[in-house]
Short mmCIF file of C-alpha atoms in Angstrom, two decimals:
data_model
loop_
_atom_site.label_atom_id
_atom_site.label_comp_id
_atom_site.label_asym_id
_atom_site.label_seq_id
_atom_site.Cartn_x
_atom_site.Cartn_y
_atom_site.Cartn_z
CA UNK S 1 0.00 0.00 0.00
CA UNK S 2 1.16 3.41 -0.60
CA UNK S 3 2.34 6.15 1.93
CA UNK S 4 -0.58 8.00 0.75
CA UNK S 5 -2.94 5.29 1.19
CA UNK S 6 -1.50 4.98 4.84
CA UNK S 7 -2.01 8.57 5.79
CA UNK S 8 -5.27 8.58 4.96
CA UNK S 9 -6.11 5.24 6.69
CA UNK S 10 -3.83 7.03 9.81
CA UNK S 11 -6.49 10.12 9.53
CA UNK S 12 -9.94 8.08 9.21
CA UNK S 13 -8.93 5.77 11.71
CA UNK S 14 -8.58 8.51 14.40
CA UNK S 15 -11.43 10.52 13.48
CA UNK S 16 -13.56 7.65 13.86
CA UNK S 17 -11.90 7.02 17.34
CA UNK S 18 -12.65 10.26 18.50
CA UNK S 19 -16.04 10.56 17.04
CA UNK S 20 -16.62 7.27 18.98
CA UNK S 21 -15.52 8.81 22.11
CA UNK S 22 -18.51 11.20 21.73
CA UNK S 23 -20.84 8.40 22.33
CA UNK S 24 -19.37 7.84 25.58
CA UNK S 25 -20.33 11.44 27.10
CA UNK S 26 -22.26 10.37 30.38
CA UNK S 27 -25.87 10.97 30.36
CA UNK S 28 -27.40 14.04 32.29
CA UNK S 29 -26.40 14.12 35.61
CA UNK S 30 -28.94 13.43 38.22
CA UNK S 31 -30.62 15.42 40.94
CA UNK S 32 -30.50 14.81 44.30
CA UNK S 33 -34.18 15.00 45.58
CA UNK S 34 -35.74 15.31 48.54
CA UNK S 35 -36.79 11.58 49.00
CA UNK S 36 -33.96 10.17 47.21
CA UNK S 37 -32.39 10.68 43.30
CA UNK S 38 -34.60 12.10 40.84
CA UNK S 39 -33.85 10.63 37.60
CA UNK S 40 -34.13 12.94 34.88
CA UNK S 41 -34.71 10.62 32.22
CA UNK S 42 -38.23 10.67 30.56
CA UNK S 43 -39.84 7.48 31.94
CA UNK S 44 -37.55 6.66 33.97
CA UNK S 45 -40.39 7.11 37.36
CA UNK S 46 -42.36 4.34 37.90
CA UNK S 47 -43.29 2.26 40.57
CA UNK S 48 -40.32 -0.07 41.11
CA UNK S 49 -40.65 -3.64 39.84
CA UNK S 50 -41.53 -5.32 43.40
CA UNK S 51 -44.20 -2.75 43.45
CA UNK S 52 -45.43 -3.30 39.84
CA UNK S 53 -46.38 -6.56 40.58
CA UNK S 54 -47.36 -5.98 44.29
CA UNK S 55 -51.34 -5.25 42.69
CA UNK S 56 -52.20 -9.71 43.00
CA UNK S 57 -51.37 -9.50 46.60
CA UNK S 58 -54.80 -7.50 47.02
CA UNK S 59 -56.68 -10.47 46.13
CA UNK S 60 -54.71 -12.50 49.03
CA UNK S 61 -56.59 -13.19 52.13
CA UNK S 62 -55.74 -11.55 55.88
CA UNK S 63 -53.76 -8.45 55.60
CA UNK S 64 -51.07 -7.29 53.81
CA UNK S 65 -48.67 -5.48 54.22
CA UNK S 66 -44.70 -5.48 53.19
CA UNK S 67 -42.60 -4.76 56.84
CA UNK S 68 -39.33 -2.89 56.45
CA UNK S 69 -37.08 -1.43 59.58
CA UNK S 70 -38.25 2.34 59.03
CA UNK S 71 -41.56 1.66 58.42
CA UNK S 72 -44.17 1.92 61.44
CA UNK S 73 -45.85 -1.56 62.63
CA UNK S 74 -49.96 -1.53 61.82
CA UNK S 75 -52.41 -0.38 64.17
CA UNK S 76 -54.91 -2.88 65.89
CA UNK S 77 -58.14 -2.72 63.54
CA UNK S 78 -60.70 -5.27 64.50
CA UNK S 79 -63.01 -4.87 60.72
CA UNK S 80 -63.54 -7.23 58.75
CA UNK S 81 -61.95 -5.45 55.60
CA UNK S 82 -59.95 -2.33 55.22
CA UNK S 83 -57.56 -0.56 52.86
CA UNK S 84 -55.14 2.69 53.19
CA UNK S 85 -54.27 3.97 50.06
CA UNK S 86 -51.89 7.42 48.73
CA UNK S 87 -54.26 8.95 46.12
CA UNK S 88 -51.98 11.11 44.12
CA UNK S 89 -49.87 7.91 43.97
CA UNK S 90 -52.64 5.14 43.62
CA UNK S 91 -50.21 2.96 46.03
CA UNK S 92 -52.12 0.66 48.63
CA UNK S 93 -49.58 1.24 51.46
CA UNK S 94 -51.66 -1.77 53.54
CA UNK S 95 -55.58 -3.61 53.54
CA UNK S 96 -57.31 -6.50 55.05
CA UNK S 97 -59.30 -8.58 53.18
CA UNK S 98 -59.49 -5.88 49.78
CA UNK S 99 -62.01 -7.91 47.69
CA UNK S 100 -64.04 -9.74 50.07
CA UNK S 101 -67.87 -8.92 49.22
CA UNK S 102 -69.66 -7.22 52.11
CA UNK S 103 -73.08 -5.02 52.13
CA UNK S 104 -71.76 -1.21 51.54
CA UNK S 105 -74.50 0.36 53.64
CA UNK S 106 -74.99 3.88 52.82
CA UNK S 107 -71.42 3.80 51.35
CA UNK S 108 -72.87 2.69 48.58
CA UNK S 109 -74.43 6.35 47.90
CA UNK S 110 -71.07 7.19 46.56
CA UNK S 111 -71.47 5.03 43.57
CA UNK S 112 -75.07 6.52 42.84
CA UNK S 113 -73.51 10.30 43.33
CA UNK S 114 -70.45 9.30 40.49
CA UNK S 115 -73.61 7.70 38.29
CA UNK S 116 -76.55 10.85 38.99
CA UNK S 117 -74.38 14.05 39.82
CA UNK S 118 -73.29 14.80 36.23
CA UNK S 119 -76.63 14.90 34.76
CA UNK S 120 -77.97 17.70 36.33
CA UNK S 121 -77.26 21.33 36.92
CA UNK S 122 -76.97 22.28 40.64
CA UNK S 123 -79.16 25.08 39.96
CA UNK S 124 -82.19 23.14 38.61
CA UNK S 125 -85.70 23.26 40.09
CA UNK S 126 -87.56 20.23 41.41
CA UNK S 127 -90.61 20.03 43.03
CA UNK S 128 -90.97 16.93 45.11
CA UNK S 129 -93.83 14.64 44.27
CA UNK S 130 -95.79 11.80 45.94
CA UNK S 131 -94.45 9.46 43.07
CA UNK S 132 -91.04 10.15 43.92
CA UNK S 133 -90.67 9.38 47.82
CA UNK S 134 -92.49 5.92 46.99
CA UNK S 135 -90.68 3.10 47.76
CA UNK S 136 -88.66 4.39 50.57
CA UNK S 137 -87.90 1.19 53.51
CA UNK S 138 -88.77 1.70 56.93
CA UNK S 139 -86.00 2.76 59.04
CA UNK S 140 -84.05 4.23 56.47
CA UNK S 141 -82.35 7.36 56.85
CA UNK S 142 -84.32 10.70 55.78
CA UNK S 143 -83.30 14.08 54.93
CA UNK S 144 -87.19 15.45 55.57
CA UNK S 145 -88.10 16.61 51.94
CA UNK S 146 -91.63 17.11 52.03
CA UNK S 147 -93.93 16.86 48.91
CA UNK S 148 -94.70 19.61 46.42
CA UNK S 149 -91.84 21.22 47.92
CA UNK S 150 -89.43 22.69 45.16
CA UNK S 151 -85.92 21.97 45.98
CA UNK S 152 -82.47 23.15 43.85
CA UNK S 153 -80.61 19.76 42.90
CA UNK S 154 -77.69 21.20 45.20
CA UNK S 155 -80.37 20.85 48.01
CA UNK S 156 -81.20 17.30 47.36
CA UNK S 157 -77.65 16.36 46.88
CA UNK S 158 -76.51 18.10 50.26
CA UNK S 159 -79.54 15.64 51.42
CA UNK S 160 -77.77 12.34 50.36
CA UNK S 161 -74.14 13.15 51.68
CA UNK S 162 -74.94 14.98 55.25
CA UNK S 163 -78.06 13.30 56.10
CA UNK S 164 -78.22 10.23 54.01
CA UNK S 165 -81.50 10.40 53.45
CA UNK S 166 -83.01 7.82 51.08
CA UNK S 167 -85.97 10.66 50.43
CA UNK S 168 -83.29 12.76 48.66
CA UNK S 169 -81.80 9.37 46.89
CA UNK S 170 -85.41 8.69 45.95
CA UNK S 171 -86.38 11.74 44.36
CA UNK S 172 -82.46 11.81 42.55
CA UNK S 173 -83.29 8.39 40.85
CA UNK S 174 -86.95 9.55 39.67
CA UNK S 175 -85.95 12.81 37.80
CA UNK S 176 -82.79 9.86 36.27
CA UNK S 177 -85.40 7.61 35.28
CA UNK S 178 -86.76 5.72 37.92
CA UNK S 179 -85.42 3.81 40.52
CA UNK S 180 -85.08 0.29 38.51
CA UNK S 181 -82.76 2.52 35.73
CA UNK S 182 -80.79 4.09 38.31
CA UNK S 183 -79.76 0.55 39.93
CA UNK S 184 -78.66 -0.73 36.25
CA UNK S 185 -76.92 2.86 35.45
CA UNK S 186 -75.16 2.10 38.69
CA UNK S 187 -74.08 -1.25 38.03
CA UNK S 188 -72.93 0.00 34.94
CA UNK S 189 -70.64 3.32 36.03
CA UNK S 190 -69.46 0.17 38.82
CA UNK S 191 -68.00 -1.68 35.66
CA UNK S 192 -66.76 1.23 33.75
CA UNK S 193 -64.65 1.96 36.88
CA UNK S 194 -63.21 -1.93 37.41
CA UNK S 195 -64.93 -1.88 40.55
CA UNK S 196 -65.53 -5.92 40.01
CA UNK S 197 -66.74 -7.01 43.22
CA UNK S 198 -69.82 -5.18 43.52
CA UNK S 199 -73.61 -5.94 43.02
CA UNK S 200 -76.24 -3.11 43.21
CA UNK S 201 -79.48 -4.03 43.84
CA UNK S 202 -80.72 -0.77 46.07
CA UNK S 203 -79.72 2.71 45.12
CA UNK S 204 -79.29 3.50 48.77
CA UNK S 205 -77.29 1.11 49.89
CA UNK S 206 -80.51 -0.14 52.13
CA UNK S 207 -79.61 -3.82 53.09
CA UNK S 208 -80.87 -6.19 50.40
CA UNK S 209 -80.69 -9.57 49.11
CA UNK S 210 -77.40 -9.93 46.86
CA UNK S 211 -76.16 -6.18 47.36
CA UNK S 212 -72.89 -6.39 48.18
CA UNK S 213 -69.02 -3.90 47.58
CA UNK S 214 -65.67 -4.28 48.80
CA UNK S 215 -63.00 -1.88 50.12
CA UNK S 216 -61.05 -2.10 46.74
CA UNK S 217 -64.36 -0.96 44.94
CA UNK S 218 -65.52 1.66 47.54
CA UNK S 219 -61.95 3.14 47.57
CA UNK S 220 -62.24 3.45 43.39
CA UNK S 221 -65.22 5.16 43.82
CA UNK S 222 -63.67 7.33 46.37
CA UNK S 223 -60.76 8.42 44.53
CA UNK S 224 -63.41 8.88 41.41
CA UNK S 225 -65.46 11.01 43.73
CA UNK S 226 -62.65 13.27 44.56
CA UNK S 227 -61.52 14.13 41.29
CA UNK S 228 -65.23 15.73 40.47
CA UNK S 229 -65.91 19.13 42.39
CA UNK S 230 -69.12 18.70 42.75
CA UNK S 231 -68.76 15.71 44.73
CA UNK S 232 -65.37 16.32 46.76
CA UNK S 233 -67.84 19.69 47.84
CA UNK S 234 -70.82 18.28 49.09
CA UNK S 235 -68.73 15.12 50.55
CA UNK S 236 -66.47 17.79 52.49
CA UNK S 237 -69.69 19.81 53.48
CA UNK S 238 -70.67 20.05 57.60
CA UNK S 239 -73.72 21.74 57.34
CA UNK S 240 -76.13 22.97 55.26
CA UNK S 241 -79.88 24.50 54.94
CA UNK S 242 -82.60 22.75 53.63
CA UNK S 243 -85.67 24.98 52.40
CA UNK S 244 -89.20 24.79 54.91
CA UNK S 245 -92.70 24.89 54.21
CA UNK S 246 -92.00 26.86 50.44
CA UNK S 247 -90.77 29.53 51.89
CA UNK S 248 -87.88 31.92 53.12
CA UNK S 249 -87.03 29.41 56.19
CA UNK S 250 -85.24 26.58 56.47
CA UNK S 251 -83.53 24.53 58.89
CA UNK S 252 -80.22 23.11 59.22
CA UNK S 253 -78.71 19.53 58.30
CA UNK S 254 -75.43 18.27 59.70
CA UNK S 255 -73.12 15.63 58.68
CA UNK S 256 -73.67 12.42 59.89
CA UNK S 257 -69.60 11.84 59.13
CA UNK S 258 -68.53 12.04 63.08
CA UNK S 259 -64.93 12.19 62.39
CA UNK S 260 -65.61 15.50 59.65
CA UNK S 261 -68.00 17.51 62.44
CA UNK S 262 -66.60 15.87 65.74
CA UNK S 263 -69.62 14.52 67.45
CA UNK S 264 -70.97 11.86 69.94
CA UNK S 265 -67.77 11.60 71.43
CA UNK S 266 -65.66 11.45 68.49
CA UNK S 267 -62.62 14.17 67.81
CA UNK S 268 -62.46 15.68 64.36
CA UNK S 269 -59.65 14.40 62.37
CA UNK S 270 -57.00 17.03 61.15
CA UNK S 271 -57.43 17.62 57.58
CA UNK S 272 -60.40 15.46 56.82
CA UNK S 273 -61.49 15.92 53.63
CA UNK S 274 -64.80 14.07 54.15
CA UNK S 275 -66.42 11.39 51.66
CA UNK S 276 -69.28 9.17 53.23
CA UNK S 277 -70.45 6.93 55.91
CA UNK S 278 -73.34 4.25 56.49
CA UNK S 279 -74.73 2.05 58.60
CA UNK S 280 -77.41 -0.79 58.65
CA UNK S 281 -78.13 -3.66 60.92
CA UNK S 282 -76.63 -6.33 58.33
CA UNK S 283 -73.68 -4.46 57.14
CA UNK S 284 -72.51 -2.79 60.56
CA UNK S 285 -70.81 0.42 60.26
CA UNK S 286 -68.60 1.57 57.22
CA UNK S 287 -66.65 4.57 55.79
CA UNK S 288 -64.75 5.95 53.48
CA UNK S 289 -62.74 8.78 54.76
CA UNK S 290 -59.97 11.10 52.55
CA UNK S 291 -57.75 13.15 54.46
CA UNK S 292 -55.11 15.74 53.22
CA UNK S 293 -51.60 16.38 55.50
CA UNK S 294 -48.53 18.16 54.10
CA UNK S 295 -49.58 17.60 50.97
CA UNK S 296 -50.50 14.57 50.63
CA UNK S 297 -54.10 12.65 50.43
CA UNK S 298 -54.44 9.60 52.01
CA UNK S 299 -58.09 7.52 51.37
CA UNK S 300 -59.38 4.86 53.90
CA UNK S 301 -62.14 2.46 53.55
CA UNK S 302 -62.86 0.38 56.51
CA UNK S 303 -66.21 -2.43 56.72
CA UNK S 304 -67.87 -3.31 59.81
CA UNK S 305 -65.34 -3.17 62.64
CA UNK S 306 -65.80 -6.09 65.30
CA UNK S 307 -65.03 -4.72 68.47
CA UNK S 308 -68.47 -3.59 69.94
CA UNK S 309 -67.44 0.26 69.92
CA UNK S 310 -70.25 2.68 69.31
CA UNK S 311 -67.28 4.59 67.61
CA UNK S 312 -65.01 1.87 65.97
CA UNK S 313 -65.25 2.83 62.69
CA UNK S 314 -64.34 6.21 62.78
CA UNK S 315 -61.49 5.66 65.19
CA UNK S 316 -60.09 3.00 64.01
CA UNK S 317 -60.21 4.83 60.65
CA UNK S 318 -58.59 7.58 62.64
CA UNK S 319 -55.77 4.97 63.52
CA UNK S 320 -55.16 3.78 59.96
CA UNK S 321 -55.24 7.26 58.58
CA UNK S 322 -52.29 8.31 60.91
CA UNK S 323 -50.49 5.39 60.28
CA UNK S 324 -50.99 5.45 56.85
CA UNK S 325 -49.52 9.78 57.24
CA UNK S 326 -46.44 9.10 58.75
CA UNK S 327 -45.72 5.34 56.82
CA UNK S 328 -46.29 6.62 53.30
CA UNK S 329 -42.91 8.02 52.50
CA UNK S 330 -41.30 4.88 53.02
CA UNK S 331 -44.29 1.80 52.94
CA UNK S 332 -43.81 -0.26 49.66
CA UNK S 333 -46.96 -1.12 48.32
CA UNK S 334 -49.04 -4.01 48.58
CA UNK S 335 -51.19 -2.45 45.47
CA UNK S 336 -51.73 -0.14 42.94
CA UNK S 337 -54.72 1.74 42.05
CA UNK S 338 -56.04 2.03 38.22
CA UNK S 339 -54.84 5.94 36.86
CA UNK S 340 -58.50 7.77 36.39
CA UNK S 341 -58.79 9.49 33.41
CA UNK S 342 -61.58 11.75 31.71
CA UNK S 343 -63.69 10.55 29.33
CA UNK S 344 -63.01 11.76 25.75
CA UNK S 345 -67.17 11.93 25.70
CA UNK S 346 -68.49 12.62 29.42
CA UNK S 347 -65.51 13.31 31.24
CA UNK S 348 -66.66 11.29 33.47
CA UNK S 349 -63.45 9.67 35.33
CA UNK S 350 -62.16 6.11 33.43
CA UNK S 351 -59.59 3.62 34.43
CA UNK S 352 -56.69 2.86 32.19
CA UNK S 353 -55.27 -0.35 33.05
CA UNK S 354 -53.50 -1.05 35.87
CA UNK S 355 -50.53 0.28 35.38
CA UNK S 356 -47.65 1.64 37.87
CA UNK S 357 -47.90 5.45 37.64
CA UNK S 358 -45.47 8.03 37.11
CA UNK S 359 -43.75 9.34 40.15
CA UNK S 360 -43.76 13.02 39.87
CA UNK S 361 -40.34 14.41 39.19
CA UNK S 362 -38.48 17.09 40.95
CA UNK S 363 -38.42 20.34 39.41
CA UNK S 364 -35.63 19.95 38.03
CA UNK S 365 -36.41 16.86 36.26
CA UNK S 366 -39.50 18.50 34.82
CA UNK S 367 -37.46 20.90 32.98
CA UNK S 368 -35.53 18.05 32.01
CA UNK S 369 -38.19 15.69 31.00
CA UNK S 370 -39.10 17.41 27.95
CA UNK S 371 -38.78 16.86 23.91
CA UNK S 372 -35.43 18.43 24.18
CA UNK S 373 -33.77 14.39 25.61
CA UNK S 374 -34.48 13.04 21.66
CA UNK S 375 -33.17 16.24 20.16
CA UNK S 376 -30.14 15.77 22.64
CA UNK S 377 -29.12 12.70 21.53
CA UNK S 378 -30.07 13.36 17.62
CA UNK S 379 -27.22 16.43 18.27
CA UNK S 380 -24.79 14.25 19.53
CA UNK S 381 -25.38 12.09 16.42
CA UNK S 382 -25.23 14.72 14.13
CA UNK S 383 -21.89 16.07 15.89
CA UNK S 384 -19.95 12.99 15.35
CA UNK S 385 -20.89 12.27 11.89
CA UNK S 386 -19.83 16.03 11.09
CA UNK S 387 -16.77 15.43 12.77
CA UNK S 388 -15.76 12.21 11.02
CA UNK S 389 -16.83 13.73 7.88
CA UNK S 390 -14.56 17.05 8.90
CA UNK S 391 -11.52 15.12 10.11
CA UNK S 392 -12.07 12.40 7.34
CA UNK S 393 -11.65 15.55 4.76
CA UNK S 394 -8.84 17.11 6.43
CA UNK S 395 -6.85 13.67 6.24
CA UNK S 396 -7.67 13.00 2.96
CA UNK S 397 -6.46 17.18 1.53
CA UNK S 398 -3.31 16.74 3.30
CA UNK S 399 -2.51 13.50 1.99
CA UNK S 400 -3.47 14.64 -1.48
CA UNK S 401 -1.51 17.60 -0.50
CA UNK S 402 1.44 15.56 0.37
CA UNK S 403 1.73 13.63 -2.69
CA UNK S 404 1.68 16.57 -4.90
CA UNK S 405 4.31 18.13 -2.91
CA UNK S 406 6.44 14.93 -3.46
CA UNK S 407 5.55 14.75 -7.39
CA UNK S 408 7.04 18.02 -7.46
CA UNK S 409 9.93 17.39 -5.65
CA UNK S 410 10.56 14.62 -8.18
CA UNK S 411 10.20 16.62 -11.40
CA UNK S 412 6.68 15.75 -12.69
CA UNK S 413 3.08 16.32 -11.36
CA UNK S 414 0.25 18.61 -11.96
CA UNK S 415 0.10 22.27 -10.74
CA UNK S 416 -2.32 23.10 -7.79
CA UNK S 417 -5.80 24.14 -9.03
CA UNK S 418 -6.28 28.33 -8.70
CA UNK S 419 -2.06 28.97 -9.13
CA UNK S 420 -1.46 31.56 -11.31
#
């Protein structure tokens, strides 16, 4: 091979190497967040694998929970099911029992508020009718709408959260269609949400043959609830006027929600957000309960404690809650929620699979995470093939360069293009 030949292997051989070198730049450098490193990458937060595949232990029977050093050990919670769970997250930090069917009491009223709310304006006119308070079982709860009285739909609505009252559920379900239509629109906005173990057969949650839920499905339609401000208001509300006789007077309802107003011996609970509670004979006492500390929202759903307590349901709510508050940062999970997502049509909130969900990034990885990561890397492409291309040309001029010079040296050879 000749000199020239070698030169110019010499050049492209080292401007390869270097443009090679390029490739090994280290990726953006990571940020040091406040829990731990934030890794900038797009994608790069999700639930960790453990936790990915942490959702089948729901369906195991007792509780679960995953024990580590520096998380705190469970309270003592006598009912029969149970579940704590992060809402911005969608981890289940801990539960008892998640998909074991039990009657939802007036729980249960959550599910018909997701299903009714949206169809009507708050500000819309109904007058009560005979028709629509028939039906109603003895010893259910009542709000005291009387007939031919015209109520706003906000009135009837602060009826079923503070009061419960199946007169206000009633009259809801007639102006949707009737009471039959209601229980089938239910069962339907139940499967939209994944909520699989539960079977409607009484709009109220009024104990009946067959009607059953879970603390999985009541905590779905608990974190449904609270993304629509309609409901996370009147489920937050402690009292509220209900119109009298037709005229300018009315009288006052309060939530029924001890652990919200702080009643009948029971404290209210710091940052309660509220959501719903029931009772009946057969189902015991339940509740669903959100609370919001330091920023986070924790939900807890908790069926038909065992220990004889007039109050055992709200506190051993209370007890799960603040374990749940100061476990979260560190509990793995035993669980993860569905993400909710609008409806491209109703906007009404829709599961996408279960999925581990992004962790939000620091700051600084937001400004990170953007469209500019591909365009990065497409730069650093582009750089090294221009300098292998540069380098590559340089080589190859001098060594043309060279051998010109040599020609001439020798006697013969061609003059330089452009000399004079």
């Amino acid at each position: 091979m000749s000199s020239v030949s070698w030169a110019s292997v010499r050049v492209v051989t080292a401007a390869t190497v270097c443009a090679a070198s390029l490739w090994a730049v280290p990726a953006p450098a990571v940020a040091d967040g406040p829990h731990g490193i934030d890794d900038l990458r797009p994608a790069a937060h999700t639930a960790d694998p453990a936790e990915a595949e942490a959702e089948s232990r729901l369906d195991g029977r007792g509780v679960q929970f995953r024990p580590r050093p520096d998380v705190p050990e469970l309270p003592e919670v006598t009912a029969l099911s149970w579940m704590v769970t992060d809402v911005a997250s969608g981890k289940v930090l801990a539960a008892k029992d998640a998909h074991r069917p039990l009657p939802p009491a007036s729980t249960l009223k959550t599910l018909f508020a997701l299903t009714v709310l949206p169809k009507f304006s708050q500000g819309e006119v109904h007058t009560v009718s005979l028709e629509d308070l028939a039906g109603i079982e003895s010893g259910s709860s009542l709000a005291g709408l009387r007939e031919d009285m015209p109520y706003q739909v906000a009135d009837l609505w602060h009826g079923v959260f503070l009061s419960s009252g199946s007169d206000a559920v009633h009259t809801l379900a007639s102006m949707n269609g009737g009471w039959r239509k209601t229980i089938d629109d239910m069962q339907e906005t139940a499967r939209r949400l994944g909520a699989r173990d539960t079977r409607v057969a009484s709009a109220d949650g009024f104990d009946t043959p067959g009607q059953v839920s879970s603390a999985y499905d009541l905590t779905l339609f608990g974190q449904a609830g609270l993304t629509n401000a309609d409901f996370a208001h009147f489920a937050s509300t402690k009292r509220a006027q209900l119109p009298q006789d037709g005229g300018p007077d009315s009288f006052t309802i309060q939530n029924t929600n001890r652990l919200l107003v702080g009643s009948h011996g029971v404290r209210p609970y710091d940052g309660l957000i509220g959501v719903k509670n029931g009772y009946t004979t057969h189902a015991g006492n339940t509740l669903i309960a959100a609370a919001r500390r330091d920023g986070r929202t924790l939900l807890v759903t908790l069926m038909n404690p065992q220990s004889g307590g007039r109050n055992a349901v709200y506190e051993e709510t209370r007890a799960l809650l603040d374990w749940g508050f100061e476990a979260a940062p560190r509990a793995a999970a035993v669980g993860v929620l569905p993400v909710m997502e609008p409806d491209e049509l109703t906007g009404e909130p829709r599961p996408v699979a279960h999925r581990p969900r992004p962790v939000p990034l620091h700051k600084a990885g937001i400004a990170a995470q953007t469209d500019g990561a591909p365009f990065t890397r497409y730069w650093w492409f582009l750089s090294a093939a221009g300098a292998v291309g540069v380098i590559g040309a340089a080589g190859l001029g001098t060594a043309l360069w060279r051998r010109r010079r040599t020609a001439r040296a020798s006697g013969g050879g061609e003059s330089e293009p452009g000399a004079s």
